[in-house]
Amino acid sequence: MTNLVEIRDLKVAFDSVPVLHGIDLDVRPGEALGLVGESGCGKSVTWLAALGLLPSKASVSGRVTLGDTDLTGAPRTQLEQVRGGRIAMIFQDPSSALNPVLKVGRQLCEALKLHRGLTGKPAKQEALRLMDMVGIPDARGRFALYPHEFSGGQCQRLMIAMALAGEPDLLIADEPTTALDATIQAQILDLLVRLRAEMNMATVFISHDLGAVAQVCERVCVMYAGRIVEQGAVGQLFDRPRHPYTRGLFDALPRLDGPRVALTPIQGTVPDPRKLPAGCAFAPRCTHARDFCHGERPDLLAQRDGRHLACAYPLPEAPAAREDVHAPREGVHP
Amino acid sequence: MITFVLIRLVRAVVTVLAVMTFAFVVLRMSGDPAQVLLGPDLPQEAVDAFRKEWGLDAPLWQQYLSYFRAILSGDFGLSMRDRSPAIELVLDRVPATLQLTLPALLLKLGIGIPAGIYAALHRDSAVDRGVIFLAILGFTIPSFVMGLVLVLIFAVTLHWLPSGGIGTWQHALLPAITMSIGGIGILARFSRSAMIEVMGQPYIRTASAKGVRWQDVVRGHALPNAAVPIVTIVGFMVGSVISGAVVVETIFSWPGIGRLLIVSVANRDLAVVQCILLIIAAVMVVSNLVVDLLYGWLDPRLRAQPAH
Ligand SMILES: Nc1ncnc2c1ncn2[C@@H]1O[C@H](COP(=O)(O)OP(=O)(O)OP(=O)(O)O)[C@@H](O)[C@H]1O
Ligand SMILES: [Mg+2]
């Protein structure tokens, strides 16, 4: 099957400080891909760059193709067709992502007009249908309200409705639940899972929350300091993470099942993009690092089991002694 | 909404009262009109007679009460110089002042805001730097210096425009420009930073991510938000259409309210000064009121909130 979106060697620098160092990433039609990693590793920048949404001080190189369209270097008018029309994006803080001085109905109808040519009554009908679909109660009565009259969770539902307005092939959800409390988070995740199935739309789900990723996604990319370090099926990575960083992310998670064990956060902090270590960027924090790791950077290579991995001394393929601790989390296997 | 308006109305009235009282007390504490108007060498009887005639011999609080009663019945008192009603003297001067301040206001809005917005949208470009530089220059140079420089260039050296007085539109040109330059600078700076702030907001990114054309993002999503802070400054400027002319009218010998104020203060012409200050305060307060109401119209978030 051909890929919906292909990202090749995508690099981004801000004020000549590189923050993305060549990302290769494919999104297949209809699939749900997770993108995880600590704050600042470049998850958002990857997709903002792909859609040409970074400020002009960012220098972007590499190729992003959507079907036959090359998005990098595409003229602005063409990008504007793609944005919201074929690739829609929703963001972390829903309350500030909606324009505070425009009625939500108007913001929805704007998207409908841009991508589906709907105006007037049909636009309103469709907007109401979308509001209904994402679970806004009393859509008709709330059509003419302003964003501050909705809760954070409802604002995110509205953002999702707006993203669906253009019937996109791909929805980028950039930490859509981080700013919401736990029960609302779960509802929004359910909504995303349901909508993806209903609309047959690919989803890229950006998150710190591995549990949420497991619930929503089939495939996961783990990013560290502007690079992809491990990539594979959700089951694979969750069963047996092979990059010490991926493993570290799991060890830092509280477990709902199994015996209570002490959480072990990853030592140290994310490196400053201006002062990246010479070798593997994770080496200074890695308990498995050897001399080689500090001098040379491993490439992202395909493994026998289909995953991709960038580590010179990965964790073993076969189950290790602490198997019990790393049994799959609930909901990982379909 | 009703309480919103009511609370603001009450505040407006209180403000005007405070200005009235303050002006009354300060004027009466800061010099004797009899001395100024009659000269220093007059016999005591003449001074006493003058005081009695104008009610200046009564205790301050009594003077204040009768002043206040008179105002409420629409009587603003007589000028001590020629005994004509103060309000007429003042209102006579309003058109002359507006002939300067209104064109100046239009210049401020028409140049300052677009320049600021353009600079914000082309941040760090040569144009942006130019706008910042000129704006700072504009509001740091005091208007009397600016006025004199303009007169030197356009009146004295080039003989293009008259250096003072009222008459044709050419007479109004230099004073109106002088008056507007500071405001253009302030508005340009302010619109620029308001627009930069707004363009960095998440909802602007949302609009772009939705596929809205860039021009429409600016027009439909950014400007309505940037308007809120800009309106504050504009309200301030509208509020000073009467009071903003004092310096410039003096430089250009323009017979407006500003000059009348200067002359009347020098003469201790109490009724006239009080009348002018009252009108200035009223215009300020009304424009603030309008700004407050505009806020609610521009920003729905402020509508529901109680006034603070
Ligand atoms: N507009 C910008 N100007 C300068 N640097 C930026 C800008 N946007 C992002 N960066 C830098 O790029 C790097 C990657 O940022 P990005 O927002 O992609 O991280 P992220 O993985 O999405 O993190 P988070 O989980 O916090 O959202 C960070 O080091 C960040 O400081
Ligand atoms: Mg992010």
XYZ file of C-alpha atoms and ligand atoms in Angstrom:
674
model
C 0.000 0.000 0.000
C 1.352 3.425 -0.827
C 1.961 5.857 1.946
C -0.327 8.774 2.571
C 2.427 11.029 3.832
C 6.148 10.521 3.455
C 8.632 12.594 5.381
C 12.223 12.315 4.233
C 15.249 13.749 5.987
C 13.258 16.581 7.525
C 15.517 19.058 9.284
C 14.515 22.167 11.173
C 16.701 24.810 12.770
C 15.726 27.867 14.772
C 18.236 30.702 14.534
C 20.719 28.142 13.180
C 20.242 25.850 16.181
C 19.111 22.532 14.715
C 16.227 20.933 16.585
C 15.247 18.261 14.051
C 18.114 16.245 12.598
C 16.606 14.403 9.673
C 13.314 12.699 10.361
C 12.089 9.892 8.109
C 8.507 8.985 8.728
C 5.667 7.399 6.772
C 1.995 7.525 7.511
C -0.164 4.931 5.782
C -3.742 5.629 4.814
C -6.097 5.107 7.713
C -3.468 4.056 10.235
C -2.997 5.439 13.722
C 0.572 6.395 14.450
C 1.814 7.478 17.853
C 4.644 9.922 18.356
C 6.131 9.907 21.842
C 9.106 11.457 23.585
C 9.946 13.922 26.281
C 9.108 17.585 26.001
C 11.203 19.443 23.446
C 12.213 16.427 21.356
C 10.587 17.865 18.254
C 7.235 16.104 17.999
C 5.239 19.247 17.312
C 7.905 20.857 15.167
C 7.917 17.840 12.845
C 4.292 18.353 11.868
C 4.258 22.118 12.032
C 7.173 22.030 9.596
C 5.372 19.553 7.367
C 2.405 21.900 7.106
C 4.508 25.034 6.749
C 3.195 26.442 10.018
C 6.513 27.328 11.617
C 7.472 30.993 11.974
C 9.658 32.321 9.204
C 12.759 32.329 11.408
C 12.727 28.521 11.220
C 14.750 27.045 8.402
C 13.323 23.800 7.102
C 14.895 21.310 4.719
C 13.965 17.846 3.533
C 10.904 16.554 1.741
C 7.336 16.035 2.818
C 5.044 14.498 0.233
C 1.321 13.951 0.416
C 0.365 11.621 -2.402
C 1.790 13.356 -5.459
C 2.050 16.734 -3.791
C 5.378 17.947 -2.488
C 4.528 20.072 0.525
C 7.963 21.496 1.117
C 8.390 24.381 -1.204
C 4.756 24.235 -2.296
C 3.232 27.662 -2.957
C 1.190 29.107 -0.137
C -2.134 28.667 -1.898
C -1.481 24.962 -2.335
C -0.505 24.562 1.312
C -3.697 26.333 2.321
C -5.687 23.744 0.375
C -3.879 20.922 2.159
C -4.200 22.425 5.629
C -7.542 21.474 7.055
C -8.554 19.943 3.744
C -6.289 16.911 3.581
C -4.282 17.220 6.794
C -5.961 18.733 9.826
C -4.259 19.485 13.108
C -5.518 19.950 16.642
C -3.474 21.311 19.498
C -2.673 20.946 23.135
C -4.502 23.781 24.855
C -8.003 23.819 23.401
C -9.156 26.896 25.299
C -6.582 29.159 23.683
C -6.697 27.397 20.330
C -10.122 28.813 19.501
C -10.426 32.473 18.591
C -11.899 34.165 21.671
C -13.750 36.925 19.818
C -15.486 34.775 17.196
C -18.546 32.623 17.784
C -17.768 28.915 17.625
C -20.372 28.394 14.927
C -18.679 30.943 12.755
C -15.291 29.302 13.271
C -16.761 25.958 12.242
C -18.525 27.382 9.210
C -15.312 29.034 8.089
C -13.686 25.625 7.711
C -16.756 24.283 5.915
C -16.696 27.160 3.470
C -12.976 26.786 2.799
C -12.913 23.078 2.119
C -16.429 22.078 1.185
C -17.760 25.294 -0.295
C -20.698 25.317 2.109
C -22.252 28.638 3.113
C -25.446 29.830 4.725
C -27.998 27.293 5.851
C -26.305 24.119 4.565
C -23.103 25.173 6.314
C -24.969 25.679 9.558
C -26.704 22.303 9.166
C -23.380 20.591 8.637
C -21.748 22.477 11.503
C -24.530 21.371 13.816
C -24.111 17.800 12.630
C -20.385 17.950 13.371
C -20.984 19.435 16.809
C -23.418 16.629 17.454
C -20.964 14.048 16.213
C -18.196 15.161 18.568
C -20.627 15.167 21.469
C -21.515 18.787 22.136
C -24.902 18.675 23.818
C -27.539 21.128 22.566
C -25.511 22.075 19.497
C -28.252 24.282 18.100
C -28.482 26.298 21.288
C -24.734 26.697 21.608
C -23.891 27.431 17.999
C -23.749 31.179 18.620
C -21.735 31.056 21.852
C -18.131 32.139 22.266
C -15.280 29.760 23.167
C -15.042 31.012 26.750
C -18.554 29.727 27.301
C -17.356 26.140 26.782
C -15.284 23.926 29.069
C -11.781 22.809 28.076
C -13.016 19.373 27.045
C -15.797 20.872 24.961
C -13.360 23.261 23.325
C -11.272 20.264 22.302
C -14.408 18.621 20.909
C -15.050 21.797 18.945
C -11.467 21.748 17.679
C -12.001 18.169 16.562
C -15.261 19.117 14.862
C -13.435 21.917 13.078
C -10.687 19.504 12.024
C -13.291 17.084 10.657
C -15.027 19.841 8.706
C -12.616 19.482 5.800
C -12.949 15.663 5.775
C -9.168 15.264 5.987
C -7.223 12.109 5.166
C -4.986 12.696 8.156
C -5.608 14.193 11.570
C -2.603 15.321 13.593
C -3.592 15.392 17.238
C -0.808 17.206 19.086
C -1.215 16.265 22.736
C -4.959 16.765 22.506
C -5.598 15.691 26.085
C -2.604 17.012 28.004
C -4.446 20.079 29.268
C -7.558 18.149 30.315
C -8.376 16.234 33.470
C -8.358 12.454 33.509
C -12.015 11.617 32.859
C -12.251 14.159 30.050
C -9.003 12.789 28.626
C -10.525 9.348 28.403
C -13.637 10.699 26.673
C -11.609 12.607 24.097
C -9.466 9.533 23.407
C -12.594 7.443 22.903
C -13.918 10.075 20.563
C -10.709 10.066 18.516
C -10.737 6.270 18.258
C -14.387 6.232 17.222
C -14.059 9.036 14.674
C -11.035 7.479 13.073
C -12.968 4.273 12.509
C -16.059 6.107 11.251
C -14.264 8.461 8.927
C -11.499 6.096 7.826
C -8.970 8.813 8.489
C -5.336 8.308 9.432
C -4.314 9.749 12.790
C -0.989 10.892 14.137
C -1.292 11.006 17.875
C 1.382 13.011 19.651
C 1.623 12.373 23.365
C 3.750 11.940 26.450
C 1.226 9.448 27.669
C 2.196 5.938 26.606
C -1.044 4.546 27.952
C -3.033 6.854 25.707
C -0.824 5.952 22.765
C -1.470 2.264 23.391
C -5.196 2.923 23.441
C -5.282 4.905 20.206
C -2.397 3.734 18.023
C -1.162 0.744 16.055
C 2.355 1.939 15.441
C 4.645 4.070 17.582
C 7.634 6.298 16.907
C 9.815 7.222 19.838
C 11.691 10.475 19.408
C 14.652 11.768 21.325
C 16.412 15.099 20.803
C 15.192 15.655 17.261
C 15.630 12.079 16.022
C 13.557 8.945 15.850
C 15.247 6.344 18.044
C 12.816 3.457 17.874
C 9.811 2.724 15.766
C 7.536 -0.299 15.541
C 4.166 -1.847 16.181
C 2.599 -0.889 19.495
C 2.648 -4.500 20.720
C 6.306 -4.934 19.838
C 7.493 -1.822 21.571
C 5.335 -2.277 24.606
C 6.236 -5.971 24.994
C 9.894 -5.522 24.472
C 11.308 -2.060 24.127
C 14.828 -2.377 22.758
C 16.106 1.176 22.895
C 17.135 1.997 26.469
C 15.250 5.282 26.100
C 11.993 3.561 25.181
C 12.538 1.211 28.084
C 13.167 4.180 30.326
C 9.874 5.753 29.285
C 8.064 2.571 30.328
C 9.915 2.264 33.605
C 8.831 5.768 34.475
C 5.178 4.797 34.086
C 3.012 3.865 37.034
C 1.536 0.416 36.500
C -2.088 -0.357 37.007
C -1.690 -4.133 36.974
C 0.912 -6.486 38.379
C 2.995 -5.989 41.487
C 3.752 -2.531 42.816
C 7.297 -1.582 41.926
C 9.185 1.607 42.496
C 9.072 3.947 39.489
C 12.432 4.640 37.965
C 12.492 7.908 36.112
C 15.183 8.370 33.467
C 18.222 9.979 35.037
C 19.271 13.431 33.906
C 17.466 15.798 31.589
C 16.890 16.293 27.890
C 19.981 17.821 26.269
C 19.933 21.423 25.152
C 19.646 21.487 21.334
C 22.586 23.922 21.285
C 24.849 21.516 23.185
C 24.102 18.070 21.864
C 26.609 15.360 22.780
C 28.905 14.196 19.989
C 27.695 10.597 19.871
C 24.300 9.195 20.674
C 22.276 12.045 22.181
C 20.919 9.710 24.833
C 24.318 8.304 25.876
C 24.908 10.659 28.830
C 21.681 9.436 30.439
C 21.942 5.821 29.316
C 22.874 3.097 31.800
C 23.931 0.795 28.922
C 26.154 3.305 27.156
C 29.716 2.312 26.341
C 32.627 4.286 24.907
C 31.376 3.816 21.368
C 28.084 5.520 22.227
C 29.800 8.694 23.341
C 31.781 9.011 20.130
C 29.551 7.718 17.336
C 25.908 8.135 16.604
C 23.998 4.978 15.634
C 21.773 5.115 12.543
C 18.120 4.189 12.568
C 18.172 0.657 11.113
C 15.498 -1.865 10.266
C 15.509 -4.893 12.572
C 14.550 -8.470 11.860
C 11.219 -8.136 13.608
C 10.231 -5.139 11.489
C 10.940 -2.405 13.972
C 13.484 0.337 13.421
C 16.089 1.048 16.034
C 18.932 3.507 16.523
C 21.077 1.966 19.243
C 24.513 0.370 19.207
C 23.848 -1.784 22.262
C 20.118 -2.402 22.346
C 18.330 -4.404 24.981
C 18.027 -8.098 24.117
C 15.337 -9.341 21.776
C 14.500 -12.284 24.016
C 12.647 -11.730 27.249
C 14.968 -10.847 30.099
C 14.814 -11.658 33.789
C 12.514 -8.776 34.699
C 9.925 -10.050 32.272
C 7.143 -9.890 34.860
C 7.580 -6.188 35.336
C 7.333 -5.520 31.650
C 4.372 -7.643 30.820
C 2.173 -5.889 28.312
C -0.026 -3.191 29.731
C -3.697 -3.634 29.588
C -5.222 -2.770 26.281
C -2.056 -3.120 24.283
C -3.076 -6.204 22.369
C -6.079 -5.886 20.189
C -25.281 44.741 30.759
C -27.442 47.332 32.520
C -25.348 47.153 35.682
C -22.200 47.289 33.560
C -23.362 50.604 32.073
C -24.713 51.939 35.369
C -21.544 51.265 37.310
C -19.526 52.992 34.645
C -21.879 55.956 34.575
C -21.566 56.387 38.320
C -17.803 56.174 38.041
C -17.857 58.799 35.306
C -19.892 61.214 37.407
C -17.631 60.687 40.411
C -14.584 61.395 38.268
C -16.024 64.652 36.972
C -16.956 65.701 40.510
C -13.457 64.957 41.722
C -11.900 67.042 38.952
C -14.307 69.902 39.663
C -13.525 69.910 43.341
C -9.816 69.607 42.858
C -9.726 72.447 40.338
C -11.827 74.620 42.621
C -9.665 74.153 45.660
C -6.320 74.407 43.903
C -7.294 77.535 42.021
C -8.412 79.283 45.152
C -5.371 78.269 47.160
C -2.837 79.278 44.571
C -3.133 82.999 44.199
C -5.464 85.926 44.576
C -7.379 87.040 41.484
C -7.755 90.500 42.964
C -3.996 90.950 43.077
C -3.554 89.792 39.506
C -6.466 91.616 37.947
C -6.267 94.888 39.857
C -2.507 95.137 40.250
C -0.460 95.066 43.443
C -0.735 98.721 44.474
C -4.483 99.043 44.875
C -5.946 100.320 48.155
C -7.274 97.675 50.494
C -10.872 98.924 50.125
C -10.864 98.271 46.404
C -9.524 94.773 46.941
C -12.159 94.088 49.575
C -14.897 95.396 47.325
C -13.692 93.137 44.508
C -13.593 90.148 46.840
C -17.102 90.848 48.066
C -18.433 91.292 44.564
C -17.090 87.922 43.400
C -17.916 86.148 46.630
C -14.296 85.509 47.471
C -14.702 86.717 51.031
C -16.889 83.832 52.110
C -15.328 80.682 53.616
C -14.083 78.206 51.030
C -16.793 75.634 51.686
C -19.517 78.232 51.183
C -17.953 79.353 47.944
C -17.808 75.740 46.860
C -21.446 75.112 47.695
C -22.682 78.099 45.750
C -20.402 77.213 42.833
C -21.806 73.723 42.865
C -25.422 74.934 43.040
C -24.795 77.284 40.145
C -23.280 74.513 38.012
C -26.275 72.290 38.648
C -28.560 75.044 37.389
C -26.366 75.468 34.326
C -24.645 78.648 35.423
C -20.904 78.470 34.899
C -20.171 81.933 36.198
C -18.779 85.074 34.624
C -15.303 85.857 33.457
C -13.636 88.271 35.856
C -12.045 90.087 32.964
C -15.011 91.182 30.920
C -17.970 89.791 32.825
C -19.202 87.729 29.917
C -20.440 84.208 30.687
C -17.451 81.879 31.002
C -19.167 79.074 29.152
C -19.672 81.277 26.090
C -16.037 82.335 26.064
C -14.986 78.714 26.210
C -17.441 77.344 23.671
C -16.431 80.081 21.251
C -12.967 78.586 21.200
C -13.988 74.959 20.719
C -14.240 75.045 16.900
C -10.745 76.484 16.559
C -9.300 73.760 18.753
C -11.183 71.017 16.950
C -9.841 72.363 13.660
C -6.434 71.217 14.895
C -7.182 68.244 17.059
C -9.535 66.380 14.742
C -7.207 66.377 11.724
C -4.384 65.464 14.104
C -6.453 62.568 15.433
C -7.124 61.350 11.916
C -3.413 61.501 11.137
C -2.591 59.527 14.282
C -5.098 56.803 13.484
C -4.550 56.786 9.743
C -0.776 56.567 9.912
C 0.032 55.121 13.327
C -2.157 52.034 13.280
C -1.420 50.841 9.712
C 2.294 51.477 10.182
C 2.320 49.473 13.406
C 0.381 46.596 11.917
C 2.510 46.495 8.799
C 5.654 46.476 10.921
C 4.300 43.643 13.073
C 3.503 41.526 10.016
C 6.970 42.140 8.594
C 8.798 41.768 11.833
C 12.560 42.374 11.795
C 12.436 43.613 8.208
C 13.990 46.918 7.222
C 10.544 48.524 7.201
C 9.897 47.264 10.718
C 13.133 48.731 12.017
C 12.385 51.990 10.245
C 8.939 52.190 11.819
C 10.320 51.512 15.288
C 13.010 54.138 14.859
C 10.636 56.816 13.604
C 8.077 55.956 16.251
C 10.577 56.362 19.059
C 11.785 59.591 17.514
C 8.181 60.756 17.215
C 7.211 60.326 20.801
C 10.483 61.253 22.449
C 10.816 64.653 20.791
C 8.669 67.101 22.794
C 6.019 68.820 20.718
C 7.387 72.315 21.327
C 10.730 71.259 19.869
C 9.019 69.485 16.990
C 6.843 72.540 16.361
C 9.789 74.897 16.300
C 11.765 72.653 13.993
C 8.831 72.417 11.578
C 8.373 76.182 11.662
C 12.062 76.704 10.974
C 11.993 74.374 8.014
C 8.634 75.031 6.372
C 7.882 78.603 7.391
C 11.153 80.393 7.973
C 13.417 78.658 5.479
C 11.152 77.364 2.714
C 8.306 79.906 3.120
C 5.832 77.206 2.165
C 3.528 77.576 5.141
C 2.595 80.309 7.625
C 4.304 80.106 11.003
C 1.257 80.926 13.088
C -2.259 82.310 13.326
C -5.554 80.991 12.075
C -7.132 81.420 8.643
C -6.664 79.066 5.726
C -6.109 75.307 5.883
C -2.419 75.981 5.343
C -2.394 77.645 8.735
C -3.666 74.478 10.331
C -1.176 72.198 8.627
C 1.941 72.692 10.743
C 0.182 72.720 14.116
C -1.892 69.645 13.240
C 1.184 67.750 12.099
C 3.121 68.820 15.174
C 0.293 67.653 17.356
C -0.031 64.282 15.629
C 3.580 63.136 15.497
C 3.856 61.954 19.090
C 0.543 60.136 18.814
C 1.511 58.503 15.536
C 4.638 57.169 17.243
C 2.743 55.884 20.245
C 0.041 54.246 18.167
C 2.553 52.680 15.793
C 4.513 51.153 18.644
C 1.405 50.043 20.412
C -0.336 48.551 17.385
C 2.861 46.774 16.490
C 3.257 45.096 19.843
C -0.454 44.310 20.099
C -0.373 42.700 16.678
C 2.821 40.746 17.388
C 1.304 39.469 20.585
C -1.872 38.372 18.822
C -0.073 36.779 15.870
C 1.775 34.538 18.340
C -1.422 33.229 19.902
C -2.473 29.606 19.457
C -5.757 30.556 17.781
C -3.859 32.194 14.947
C -1.987 28.948 14.388
C -5.339 27.158 14.495
C -6.708 29.426 11.791
C -3.667 28.804 9.596
C -3.839 25.067 10.253
C -7.466 25.199 9.140
C -6.374 26.490 5.761
C -7.508 30.097 6.132
C -5.675 32.333 3.671
C -2.998 34.429 5.309
C -4.694 37.738 4.500
C -7.905 36.437 6.045
C -6.057 35.196 9.121
C -4.757 38.725 9.594
C -8.045 40.436 8.808
C -10.565 38.045 10.256
C -8.707 36.495 13.180
C -5.863 38.750 14.282
C -7.204 42.287 13.853
C -10.396 41.812 15.883
C -8.231 40.645 18.786
C -5.591 43.335 18.415
C -8.345 45.951 18.318
C -9.019 45.580 22.039
C -5.731 47.030 23.315
C -5.492 49.535 20.459
C -8.911 50.949 21.290
C -7.653 51.839 24.769
C -4.994 54.118 23.387
C -7.305 55.569 20.770
C -9.840 56.313 23.500
C -7.173 58.186 25.371
C -6.381 60.226 22.307
C -10.004 61.012 21.593
C -10.355 62.016 25.220
C -7.665 64.608 24.782
C -9.044 66.355 21.668
C -9.726 69.411 23.847
C -6.818 69.293 26.253
C -4.096 68.115 23.896
C -3.735 71.443 22.185
C -2.317 73.658 24.937
C 1.323 73.561 23.912
C 0.791 73.584 20.183
C -1.774 76.381 20.251
C 0.690 78.469 22.196
C 3.536 77.840 19.762
C 1.413 78.627 16.729
C -0.646 81.425 18.372
C -3.796 79.494 17.583
C -6.857 80.994 19.288
C -8.222 77.769 20.740
C -9.121 76.492 24.169
C -5.520 75.737 25.050
C -4.469 79.329 24.706
C -7.552 80.535 26.533
C -6.599 78.216 29.374
C -3.058 79.549 29.572
C -4.230 83.150 29.561
C -7.008 82.528 32.068
C -4.726 80.708 34.474
C -2.254 83.558 34.291
C -5.065 86.004 35.057
C -6.667 83.861 37.733
C -9.888 84.059 35.784
C -11.470 81.438 38.025
C -14.772 80.816 36.264
C -13.135 80.380 32.860
C -10.451 78.009 34.099
C -12.991 75.935 35.979
C -15.218 75.813 32.970
C -12.390 74.622 30.716
C -11.260 71.970 33.188
C -14.815 70.761 33.551
C -15.206 70.397 29.801
C -11.858 68.613 29.499
C -12.840 66.216 32.263
C -16.241 65.605 30.713
C -14.758 64.785 27.303
C -12.198 62.442 28.887
C -14.815 60.694 30.932
C -17.218 60.289 28.028
C -14.532 58.845 25.794
C -13.507 56.440 28.547
C -17.102 55.409 28.851
C -17.316 54.771 25.141
C -14.081 52.746 25.291
C -15.493 50.634 28.108
C -18.594 49.921 26.092
C -16.505 49.181 23.008
C -14.502 46.629 24.997
C -17.615 44.693 25.711
C -18.542 44.832 22.058
C -15.069 43.804 20.848
C -14.315 41.142 23.422
C -17.170 38.863 24.429
C -15.189 37.673 27.457
C -15.519 41.086 29.059
C -19.281 41.251 28.627
C -20.218 38.778 31.286
C -17.737 39.932 33.890
C -18.762 42.365 36.569
C -16.955 45.661 36.487
C -13.933 45.805 38.733
N 9.005 28.910 17.574
C 10.139 28.372 18.070
N 11.242 29.128 18.207
C 12.389 28.604 18.697
N 12.516 27.340 19.096
C 11.461 26.536 18.990
C 10.213 27.003 18.480
N 9.327 25.986 18.491
C 9.995 24.929 18.997
N 11.267 25.248 19.293
C 12.288 24.332 19.825
O 12.260 23.173 19.071
C 12.433 22.047 19.897
C 11.338 21.043 19.658
O 10.116 21.625 20.082
P 8.730 20.885 19.970
O 7.697 21.891 20.278
O 8.628 20.165 18.687
O 8.800 19.831 21.140
P 7.719 18.757 21.517
O 8.349 17.442 21.348
O 6.461 19.025 20.792
O 7.547 19.046 23.071
P 6.238 19.172 23.938
O 5.947 17.793 24.388
O 6.667 20.049 25.059
O 5.182 19.772 23.085
C 12.502 22.552 21.316
O 13.848 22.580 21.725
C 11.957 23.930 21.228
O 12.607 24.762 22.168
Mg 4.605 19.859 21.320
